[in-house]
Coordinates of C-alpha atoms and ligand atoms in Angstrom, one line a residue:
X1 CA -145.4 96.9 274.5
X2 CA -147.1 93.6 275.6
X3 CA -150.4 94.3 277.7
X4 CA -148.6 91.8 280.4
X5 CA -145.8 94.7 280.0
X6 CA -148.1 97.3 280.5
X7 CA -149.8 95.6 283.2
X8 CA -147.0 95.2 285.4
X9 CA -145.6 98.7 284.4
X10 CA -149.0 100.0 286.0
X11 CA -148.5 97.6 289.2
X12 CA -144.6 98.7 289.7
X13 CA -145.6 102.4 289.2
X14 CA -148.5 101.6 292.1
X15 CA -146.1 99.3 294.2
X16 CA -143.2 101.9 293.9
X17 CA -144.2 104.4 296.8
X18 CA -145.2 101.6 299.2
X19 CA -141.6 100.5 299.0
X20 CA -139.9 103.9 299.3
X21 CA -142.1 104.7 302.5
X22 CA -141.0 102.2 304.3
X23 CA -137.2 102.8 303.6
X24 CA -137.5 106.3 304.1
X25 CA -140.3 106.7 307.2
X26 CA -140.0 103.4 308.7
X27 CA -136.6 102.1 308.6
X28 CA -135.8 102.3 312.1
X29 CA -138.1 99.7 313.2
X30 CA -137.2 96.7 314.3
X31 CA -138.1 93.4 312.7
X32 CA -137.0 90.8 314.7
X33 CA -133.7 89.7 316.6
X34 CA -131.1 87.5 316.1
X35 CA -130.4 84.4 317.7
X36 CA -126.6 83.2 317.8
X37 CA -128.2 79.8 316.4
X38 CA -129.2 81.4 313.7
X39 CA -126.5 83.0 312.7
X40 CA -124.8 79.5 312.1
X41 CA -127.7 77.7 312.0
X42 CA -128.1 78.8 308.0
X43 CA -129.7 82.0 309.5
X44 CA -132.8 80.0 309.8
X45 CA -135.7 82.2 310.8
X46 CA -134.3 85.4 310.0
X47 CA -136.6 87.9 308.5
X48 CA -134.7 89.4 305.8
X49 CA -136.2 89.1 302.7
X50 CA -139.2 90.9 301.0
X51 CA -141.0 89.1 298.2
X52 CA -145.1 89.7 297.4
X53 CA -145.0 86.7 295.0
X54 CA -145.2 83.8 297.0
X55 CA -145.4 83.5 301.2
X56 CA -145.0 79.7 302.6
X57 CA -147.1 79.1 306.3
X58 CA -145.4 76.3 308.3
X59 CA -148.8 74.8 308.9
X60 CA -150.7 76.2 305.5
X61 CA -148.0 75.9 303.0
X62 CA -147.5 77.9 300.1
X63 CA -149.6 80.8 298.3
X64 CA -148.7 82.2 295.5
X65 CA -149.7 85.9 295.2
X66 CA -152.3 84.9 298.4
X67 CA -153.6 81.6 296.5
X68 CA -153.5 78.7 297.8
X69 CA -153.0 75.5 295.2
X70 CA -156.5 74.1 295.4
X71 CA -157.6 78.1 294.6
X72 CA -154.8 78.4 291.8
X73 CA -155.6 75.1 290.1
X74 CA -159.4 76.0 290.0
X75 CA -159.1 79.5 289.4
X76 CA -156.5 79.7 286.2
X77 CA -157.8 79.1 282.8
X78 CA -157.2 75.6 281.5
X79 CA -156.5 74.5 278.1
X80 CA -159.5 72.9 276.0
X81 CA -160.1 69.7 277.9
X82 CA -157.3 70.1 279.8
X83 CA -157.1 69.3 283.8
X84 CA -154.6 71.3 284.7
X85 CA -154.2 75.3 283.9
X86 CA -152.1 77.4 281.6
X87 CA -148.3 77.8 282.8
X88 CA -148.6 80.8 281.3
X89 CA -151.8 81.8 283.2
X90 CA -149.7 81.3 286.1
X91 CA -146.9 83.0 285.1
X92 CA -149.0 86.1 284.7
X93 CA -150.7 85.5 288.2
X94 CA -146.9 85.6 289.8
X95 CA -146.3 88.4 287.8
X96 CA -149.1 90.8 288.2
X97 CA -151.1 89.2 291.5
X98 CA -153.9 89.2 289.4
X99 CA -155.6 86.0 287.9
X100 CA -155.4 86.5 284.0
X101 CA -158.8 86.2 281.8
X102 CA -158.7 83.7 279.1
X103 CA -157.4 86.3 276.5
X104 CA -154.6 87.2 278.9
X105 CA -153.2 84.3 279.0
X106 CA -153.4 83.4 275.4
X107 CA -151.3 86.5 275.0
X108 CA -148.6 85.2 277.1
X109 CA -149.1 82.1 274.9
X110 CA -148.4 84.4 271.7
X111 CA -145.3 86.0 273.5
X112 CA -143.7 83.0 274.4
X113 CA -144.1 81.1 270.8
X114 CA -142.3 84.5 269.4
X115 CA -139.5 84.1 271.6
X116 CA -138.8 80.1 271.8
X117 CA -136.4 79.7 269.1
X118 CA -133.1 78.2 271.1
X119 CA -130.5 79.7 269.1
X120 CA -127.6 77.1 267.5
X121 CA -124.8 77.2 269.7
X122 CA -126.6 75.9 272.5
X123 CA -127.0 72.8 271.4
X124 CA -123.7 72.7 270.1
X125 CA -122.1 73.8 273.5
X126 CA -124.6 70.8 274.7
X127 CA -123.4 68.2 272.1
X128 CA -119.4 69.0 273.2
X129 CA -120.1 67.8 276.7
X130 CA -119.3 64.6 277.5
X131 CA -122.9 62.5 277.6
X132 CA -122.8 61.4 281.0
X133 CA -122.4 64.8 282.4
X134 CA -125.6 65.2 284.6
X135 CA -128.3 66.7 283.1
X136 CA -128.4 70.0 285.5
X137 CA -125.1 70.4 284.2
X138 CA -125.9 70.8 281.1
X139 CA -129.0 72.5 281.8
X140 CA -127.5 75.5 283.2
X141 CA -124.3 75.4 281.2
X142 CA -126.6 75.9 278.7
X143 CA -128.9 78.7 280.5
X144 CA -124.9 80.6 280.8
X145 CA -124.4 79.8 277.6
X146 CA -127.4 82.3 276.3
X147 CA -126.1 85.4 278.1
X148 CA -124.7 87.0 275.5
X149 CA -128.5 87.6 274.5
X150 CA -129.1 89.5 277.5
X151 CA -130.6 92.7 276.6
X152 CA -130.4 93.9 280.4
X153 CA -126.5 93.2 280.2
X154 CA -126.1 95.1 276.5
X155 CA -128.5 98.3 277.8
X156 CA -126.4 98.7 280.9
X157 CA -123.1 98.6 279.0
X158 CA -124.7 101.3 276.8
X159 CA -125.8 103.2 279.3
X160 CA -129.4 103.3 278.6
X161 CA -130.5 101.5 281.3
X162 CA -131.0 102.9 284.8
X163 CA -132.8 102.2 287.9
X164 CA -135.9 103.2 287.1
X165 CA -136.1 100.9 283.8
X166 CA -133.5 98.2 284.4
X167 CA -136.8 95.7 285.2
X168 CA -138.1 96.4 281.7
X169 CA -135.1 95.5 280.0
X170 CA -134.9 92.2 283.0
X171 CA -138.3 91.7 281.6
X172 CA -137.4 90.9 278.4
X173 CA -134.8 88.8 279.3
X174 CA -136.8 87.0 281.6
X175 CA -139.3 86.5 278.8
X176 CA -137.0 85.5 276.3
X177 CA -135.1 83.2 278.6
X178 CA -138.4 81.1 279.6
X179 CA -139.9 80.5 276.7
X180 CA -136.7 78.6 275.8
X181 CA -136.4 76.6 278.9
X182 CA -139.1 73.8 277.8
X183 CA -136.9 72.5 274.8
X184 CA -133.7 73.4 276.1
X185 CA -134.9 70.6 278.9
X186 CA -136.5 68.2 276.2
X187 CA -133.3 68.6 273.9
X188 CA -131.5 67.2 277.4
X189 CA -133.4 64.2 277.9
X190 CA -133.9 63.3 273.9
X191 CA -130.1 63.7 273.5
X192 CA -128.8 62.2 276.5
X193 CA -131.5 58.7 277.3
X194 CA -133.3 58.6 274.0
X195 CA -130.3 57.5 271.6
X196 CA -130.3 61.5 270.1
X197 CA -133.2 61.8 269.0
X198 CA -134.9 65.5 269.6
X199 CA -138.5 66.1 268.8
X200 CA -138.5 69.8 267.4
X201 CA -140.6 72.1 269.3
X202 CA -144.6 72.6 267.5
X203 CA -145.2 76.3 267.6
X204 CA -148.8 75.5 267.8
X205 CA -149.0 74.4 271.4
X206 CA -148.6 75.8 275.0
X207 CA -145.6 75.5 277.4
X208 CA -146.6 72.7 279.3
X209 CA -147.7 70.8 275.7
X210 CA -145.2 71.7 273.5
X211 CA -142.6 69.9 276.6
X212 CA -145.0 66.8 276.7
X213 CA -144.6 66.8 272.9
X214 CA -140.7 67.8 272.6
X215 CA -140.2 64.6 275.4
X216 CA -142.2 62.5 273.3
X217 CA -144.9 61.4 275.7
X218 CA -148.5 61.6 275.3
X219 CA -151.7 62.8 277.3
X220 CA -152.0 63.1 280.1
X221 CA -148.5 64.4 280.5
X222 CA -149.3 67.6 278.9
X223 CA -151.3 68.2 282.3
X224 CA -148.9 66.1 284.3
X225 CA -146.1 69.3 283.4
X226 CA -148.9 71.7 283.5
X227 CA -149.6 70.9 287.3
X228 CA -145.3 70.2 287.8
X229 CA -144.2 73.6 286.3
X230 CA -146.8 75.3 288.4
X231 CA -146.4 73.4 292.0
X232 CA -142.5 74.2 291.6
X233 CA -142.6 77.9 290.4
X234 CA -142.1 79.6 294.2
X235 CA -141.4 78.8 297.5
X236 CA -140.9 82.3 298.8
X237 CA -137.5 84.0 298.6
X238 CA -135.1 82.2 301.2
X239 CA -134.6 78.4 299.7
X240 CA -131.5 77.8 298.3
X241 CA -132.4 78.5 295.0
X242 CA -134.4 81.8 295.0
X243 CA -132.4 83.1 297.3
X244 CA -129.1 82.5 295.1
X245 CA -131.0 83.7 292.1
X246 CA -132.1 86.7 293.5
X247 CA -128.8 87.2 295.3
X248 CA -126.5 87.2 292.1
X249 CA -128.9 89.7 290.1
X250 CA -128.6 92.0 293.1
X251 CA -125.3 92.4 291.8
X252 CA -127.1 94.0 288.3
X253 CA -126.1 90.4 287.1
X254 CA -128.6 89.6 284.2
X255 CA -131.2 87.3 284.2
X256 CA -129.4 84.0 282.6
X257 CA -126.2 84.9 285.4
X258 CA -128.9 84.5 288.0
X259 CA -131.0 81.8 287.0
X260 CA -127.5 80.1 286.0
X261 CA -126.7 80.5 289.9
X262 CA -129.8 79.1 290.9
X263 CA -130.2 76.2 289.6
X264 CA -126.7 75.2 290.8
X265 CA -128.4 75.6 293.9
X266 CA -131.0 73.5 292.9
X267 CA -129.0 70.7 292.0
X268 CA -127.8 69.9 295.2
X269 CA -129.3 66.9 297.2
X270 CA -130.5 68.6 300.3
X271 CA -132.7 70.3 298.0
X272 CA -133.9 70.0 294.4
X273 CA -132.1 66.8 293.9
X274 CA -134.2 65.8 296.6
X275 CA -136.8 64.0 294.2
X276 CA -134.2 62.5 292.3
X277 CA -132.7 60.6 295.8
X278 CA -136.3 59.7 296.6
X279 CA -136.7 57.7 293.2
X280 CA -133.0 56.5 293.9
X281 CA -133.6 55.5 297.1
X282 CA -136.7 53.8 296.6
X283 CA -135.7 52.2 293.7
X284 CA -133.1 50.4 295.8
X285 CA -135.0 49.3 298.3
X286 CA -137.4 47.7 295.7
X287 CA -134.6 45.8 293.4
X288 CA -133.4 44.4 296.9
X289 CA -136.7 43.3 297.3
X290 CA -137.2 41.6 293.7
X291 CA -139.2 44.4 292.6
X292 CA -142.3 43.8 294.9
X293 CA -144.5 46.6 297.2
X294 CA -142.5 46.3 300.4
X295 CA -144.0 45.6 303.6
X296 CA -144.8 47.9 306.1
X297 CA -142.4 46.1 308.5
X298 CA -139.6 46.0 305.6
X299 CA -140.3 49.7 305.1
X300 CA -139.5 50.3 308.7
X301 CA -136.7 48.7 308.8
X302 CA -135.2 50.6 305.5
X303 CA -136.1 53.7 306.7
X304 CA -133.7 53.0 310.6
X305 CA -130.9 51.6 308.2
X306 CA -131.0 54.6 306.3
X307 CA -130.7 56.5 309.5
X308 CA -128.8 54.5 311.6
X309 CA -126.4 54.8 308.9
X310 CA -126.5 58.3 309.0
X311 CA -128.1 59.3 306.0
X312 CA -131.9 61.4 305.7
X313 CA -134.3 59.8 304.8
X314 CA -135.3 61.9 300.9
X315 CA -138.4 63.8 300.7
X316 CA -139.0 64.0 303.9
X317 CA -138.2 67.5 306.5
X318 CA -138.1 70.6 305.8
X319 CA -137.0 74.1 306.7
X320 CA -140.0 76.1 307.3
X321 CA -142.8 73.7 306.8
X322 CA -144.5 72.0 309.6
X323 CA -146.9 69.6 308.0
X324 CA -147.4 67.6 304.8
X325 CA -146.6 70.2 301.8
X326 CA -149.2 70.7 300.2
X327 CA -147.7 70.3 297.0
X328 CA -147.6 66.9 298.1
X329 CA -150.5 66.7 298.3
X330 CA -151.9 68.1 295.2
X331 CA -149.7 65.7 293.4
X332 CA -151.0 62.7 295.2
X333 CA -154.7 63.3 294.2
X334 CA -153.5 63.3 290.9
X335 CA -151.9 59.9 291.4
X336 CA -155.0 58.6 293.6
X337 CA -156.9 59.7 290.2
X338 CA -154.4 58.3 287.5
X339 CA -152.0 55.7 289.0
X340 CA -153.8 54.1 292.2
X341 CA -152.7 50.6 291.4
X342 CA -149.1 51.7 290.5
X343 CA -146.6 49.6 292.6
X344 CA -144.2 52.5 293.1
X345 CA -147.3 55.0 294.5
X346 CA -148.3 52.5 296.3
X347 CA -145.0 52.1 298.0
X348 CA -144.5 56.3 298.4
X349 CA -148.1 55.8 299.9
X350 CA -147.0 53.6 302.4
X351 CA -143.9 55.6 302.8
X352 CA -146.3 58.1 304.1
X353 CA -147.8 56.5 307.1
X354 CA -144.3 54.7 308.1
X355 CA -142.0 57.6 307.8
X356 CA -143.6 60.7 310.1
X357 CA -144.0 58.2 312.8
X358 CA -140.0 57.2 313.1
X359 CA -138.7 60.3 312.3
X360 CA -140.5 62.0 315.3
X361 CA -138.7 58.8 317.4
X362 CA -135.9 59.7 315.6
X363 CA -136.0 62.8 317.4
X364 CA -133.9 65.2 314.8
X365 CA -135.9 66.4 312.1
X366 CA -138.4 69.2 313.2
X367 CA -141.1 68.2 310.5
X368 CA -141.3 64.5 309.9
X369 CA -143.7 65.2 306.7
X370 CA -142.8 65.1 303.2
X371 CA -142.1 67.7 301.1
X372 CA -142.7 68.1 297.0
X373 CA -140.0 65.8 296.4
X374 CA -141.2 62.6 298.0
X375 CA -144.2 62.4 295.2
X376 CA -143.0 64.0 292.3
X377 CA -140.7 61.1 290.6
X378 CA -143.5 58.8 291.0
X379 CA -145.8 60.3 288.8
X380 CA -142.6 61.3 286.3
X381 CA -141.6 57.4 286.8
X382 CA -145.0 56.1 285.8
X383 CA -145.4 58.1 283.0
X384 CA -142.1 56.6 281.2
X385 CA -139.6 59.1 282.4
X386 CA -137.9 56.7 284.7
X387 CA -134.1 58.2 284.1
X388 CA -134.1 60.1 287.9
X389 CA -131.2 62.1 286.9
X390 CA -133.2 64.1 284.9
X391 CA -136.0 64.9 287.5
X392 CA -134.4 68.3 288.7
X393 CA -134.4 69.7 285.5
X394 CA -138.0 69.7 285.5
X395 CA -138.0 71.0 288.6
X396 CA -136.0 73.8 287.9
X397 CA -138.0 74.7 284.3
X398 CA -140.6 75.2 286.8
X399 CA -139.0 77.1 289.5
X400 CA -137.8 79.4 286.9
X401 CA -140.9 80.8 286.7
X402 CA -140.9 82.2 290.2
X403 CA -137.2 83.3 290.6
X404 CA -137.3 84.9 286.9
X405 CA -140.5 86.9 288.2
X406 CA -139.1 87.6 291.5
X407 CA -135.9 89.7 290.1
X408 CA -138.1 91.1 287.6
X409 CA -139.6 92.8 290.8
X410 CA -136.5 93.3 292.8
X411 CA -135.2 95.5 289.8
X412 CA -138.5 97.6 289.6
X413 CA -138.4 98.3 293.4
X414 CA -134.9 99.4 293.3
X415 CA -133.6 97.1 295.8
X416 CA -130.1 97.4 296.5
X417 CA -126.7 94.8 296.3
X418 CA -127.2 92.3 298.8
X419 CA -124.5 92.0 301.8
X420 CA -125.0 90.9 305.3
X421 CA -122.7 91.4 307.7
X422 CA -120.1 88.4 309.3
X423 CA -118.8 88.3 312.6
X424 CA -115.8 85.9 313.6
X425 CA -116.3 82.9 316.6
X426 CA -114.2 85.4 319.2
X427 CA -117.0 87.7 318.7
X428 CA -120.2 85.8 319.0
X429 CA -117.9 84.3 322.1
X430 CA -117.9 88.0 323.5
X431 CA -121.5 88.7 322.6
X432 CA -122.5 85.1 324.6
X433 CA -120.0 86.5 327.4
X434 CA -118.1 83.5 327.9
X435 CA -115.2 85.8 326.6
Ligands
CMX1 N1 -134.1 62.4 307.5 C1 -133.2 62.4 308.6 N2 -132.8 63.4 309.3 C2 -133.4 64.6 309.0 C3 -134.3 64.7 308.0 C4 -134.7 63.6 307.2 N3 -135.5 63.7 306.2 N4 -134.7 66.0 308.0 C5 -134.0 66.7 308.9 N5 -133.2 65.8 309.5 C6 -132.2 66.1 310.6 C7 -131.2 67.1 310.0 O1 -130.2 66.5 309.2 C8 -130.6 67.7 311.2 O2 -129.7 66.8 311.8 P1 -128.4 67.3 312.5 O3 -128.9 68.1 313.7 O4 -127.6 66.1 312.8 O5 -127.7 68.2 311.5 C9 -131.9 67.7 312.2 O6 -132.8 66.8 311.6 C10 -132.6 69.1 312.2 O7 -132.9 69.5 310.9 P2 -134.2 70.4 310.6 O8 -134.0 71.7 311.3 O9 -135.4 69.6 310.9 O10 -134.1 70.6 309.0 P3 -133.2 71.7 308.2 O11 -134.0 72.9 308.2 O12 -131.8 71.7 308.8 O13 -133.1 71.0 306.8 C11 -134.0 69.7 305.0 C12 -134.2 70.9 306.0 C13 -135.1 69.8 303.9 C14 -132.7 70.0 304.3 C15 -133.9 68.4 305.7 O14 -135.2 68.1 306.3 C16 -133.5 67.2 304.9 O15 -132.3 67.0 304.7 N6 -134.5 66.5 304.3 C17 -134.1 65.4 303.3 C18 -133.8 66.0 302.0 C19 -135.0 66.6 301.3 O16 -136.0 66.0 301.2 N7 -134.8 67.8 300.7 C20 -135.8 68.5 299.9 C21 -136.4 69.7 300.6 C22 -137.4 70.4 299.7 C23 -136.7 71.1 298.5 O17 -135.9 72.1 298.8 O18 -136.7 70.6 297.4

């Protein structure tokens, strides 16, 4: 067994009773209510989720495992020279809660080069698609693809697995399923906007590396993933895409089912395709402008079109969040340090004192900030990755790494098949009393 096996074996076993006491001694009390908004308002609000991974603040944004990004990004070892930390380092933090020594991570290193080898029929499913399939297609045709591998699916058919070691065998699935996410992605890209030409995976270097290398693309990108993977790993457990992933393996669906699920979540504008509009969006604007910075007046004026004609404004809003994301942020300093002349950052810059301002006028949205996906295209754009299409993908490589740990956890604490309850309109019309 891996010591990151062991290690989490030890936590479950400690975790376990914590779990089991609340079920059992205090079940009976009461959370919260429910509002008839909420219940078809997209049951915003409702706490009805447990996850000890990652916890989002409306005003301080997200931790991961308690951390806040600035404390992650200092505290996680980095590779030689590198600026950003170790995915891997990270993965272990989401895993465990505890921030890895040097040697731990550099076994999760050693795990994942033993486990990368994306077998044939992937591609070749990949190759029979038609190439201007979009590129989260493909990505999780080819995650569904795999699930013959699972070995959560095979022990539960043979009856070895049970509910008290159904997240070891998830483990290994989850293991052997990430390691193969970076040049399932690069194979993507190479195939699809690089005339077919895939750079084969070097088994000397790290996950975020080996995907700057397998895209083609050199330093700083290495870091440039490093920092993406990371600020997109978890966003607690209600967004669209956790909360499907987790969802579907609450069924006992395996790992590739769920992650499958997710990223179809993903993929849809109102969320992960979010930083693909942005770029879109932007991108428009500028050609009508004959590829100059727009002015702050122009930029106005695009931004009340885009509403007036009742379209939201990319990037911007968000469901729990009230203030800038600090993901956001994070990413900007990078850009203020690397690309502080670049025309397009300097346009999402001024995107950023012209949009909070009318969208409060605007009078809808209850967070006029932006979120990760108003910054992250620009730094993918400027580093010769300019083919948008392809920008969820990269987010969901890295939000695999905090759905993937979360059902890891939600088999080892036993929790059960998920099912709210429905009610029809005559009966919220009863409960209101205006039937
Ligand atoms: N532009 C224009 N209108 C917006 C808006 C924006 N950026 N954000 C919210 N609104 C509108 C909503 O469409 C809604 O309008 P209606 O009442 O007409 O339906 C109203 O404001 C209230 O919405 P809200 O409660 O503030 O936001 P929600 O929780 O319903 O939705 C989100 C959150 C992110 C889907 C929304 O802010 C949005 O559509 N933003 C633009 C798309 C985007 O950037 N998505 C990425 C989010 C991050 C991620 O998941 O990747």
């Amino acid at each position: 067994m891996s010591k990151l096996k062991e290690k989490l074996a030890k936590k479950i076993e400690e975790h376990r009773p914590r779990t089991t006491r609340l079920v059992k001694e205090y079940g009976d009390v009461v959370v919260g209510d429910v509002k008839i908004s909420q219940v078809i308002g997209g049951m915003r609000g409702v706490k009805c989720l447990v996850t000890d991974i990652s916890y989002l603040d409306p005003y301080e944004g997200i931790r991961f495992r308690g951390y806040t990004i600035p404390e992650i990004m200092e505290k996680l070892p980095k590779p030689e020279g590198a600026e950003m930390p170790y995915v891997e380092g990270h993965l272990y933090l989401l895993l465990t809660g505890d921030i890895p020594t040097e040697e731990d991570v550099m076994e999760v290193v050693e795990e994942f080069k033993s486990r990368k080898k994306v077998p044939q029929y992937v591609y070749d499913v990949l190759r029979t698609m038609p190439r201007d399939t979009h590129p989260m297609t493909m990505f999780s045709a080819a995650i569904l693809a795999m699930q013959r591998e699972s070995v959560f699916a095979k022990a539960y058919k043979e009856g070895t697995a049970n509910k008290m070691n159904y997240w070891e065998f998830m483990y290994e699935d989850v293991m052997n399923l990430l390691a193969k996410l970076p040049e399932i992605g690069a194979y993507i890209y190479r195939m699809k906007y690089k005339g077919d030409t895939p750079i084969p995976s070097n088994p000397d270097l790290d996950f975020g590396a080996d995907f700057a290398h397998m895209m083609g693309i050199d330093k700083p990108y290495d870091d440039v993933m490093r920092m993406y993977f990371i600020l997109h790993s978890d966003h607690e457990s209600g967004n669209v895409s956790a909360h499907t992933t987790h969802l579907v393996a609450s069924a006992l669906s395996d790992a590739y089912y769920s992650l499958s699920a997710g990223l179809n979540g993903l993929a849809g504008p109102l969320h992960g395709l979010a930083n693909q509009e942005v770029l879109r969006w932007i991108q428009n604007l500028m050609k009508s402008m004959g590829d100059r910075v727009p002015t702050k007046e122009e930029l106005e004026k695009y931004c009340w079109d885009t509403l007036n004609s009742g379209h939201v404004i990319p990037g911007y809003g968000h469901a729990v969040l009230r203030k800038t994301d600090p993901r956001y942020t994070a990413q900007r300093e990078f850009a203020l340090k690397h690309l502080p002349d670049d025309p397009l950052f300097k346009t999402v810059s001024l995107l950023y004192e012209v949009v909070p301002p009318i969208l409060e006028k605007h009078g809808k949205a209850k967070n006029p900030w932006p979120n990760v996906d108003a910054h992250s295209g620009v730094i993918q754009w400027y580093y010769g990755v300019r083919e948008y299409d392809f920008y969820t993908v990269l987010f969901g490589i890295g939000r695999a790494l905090g759905v993937l740990s979360n059902i890891t956890w939600d088999r080892a604490l036993g929790y059960p098949i998920e099912r709210p309850k429905s009610l029809t309109t005559d009966m919220l019309e009863e409960i209101a009393g205006i039937k």
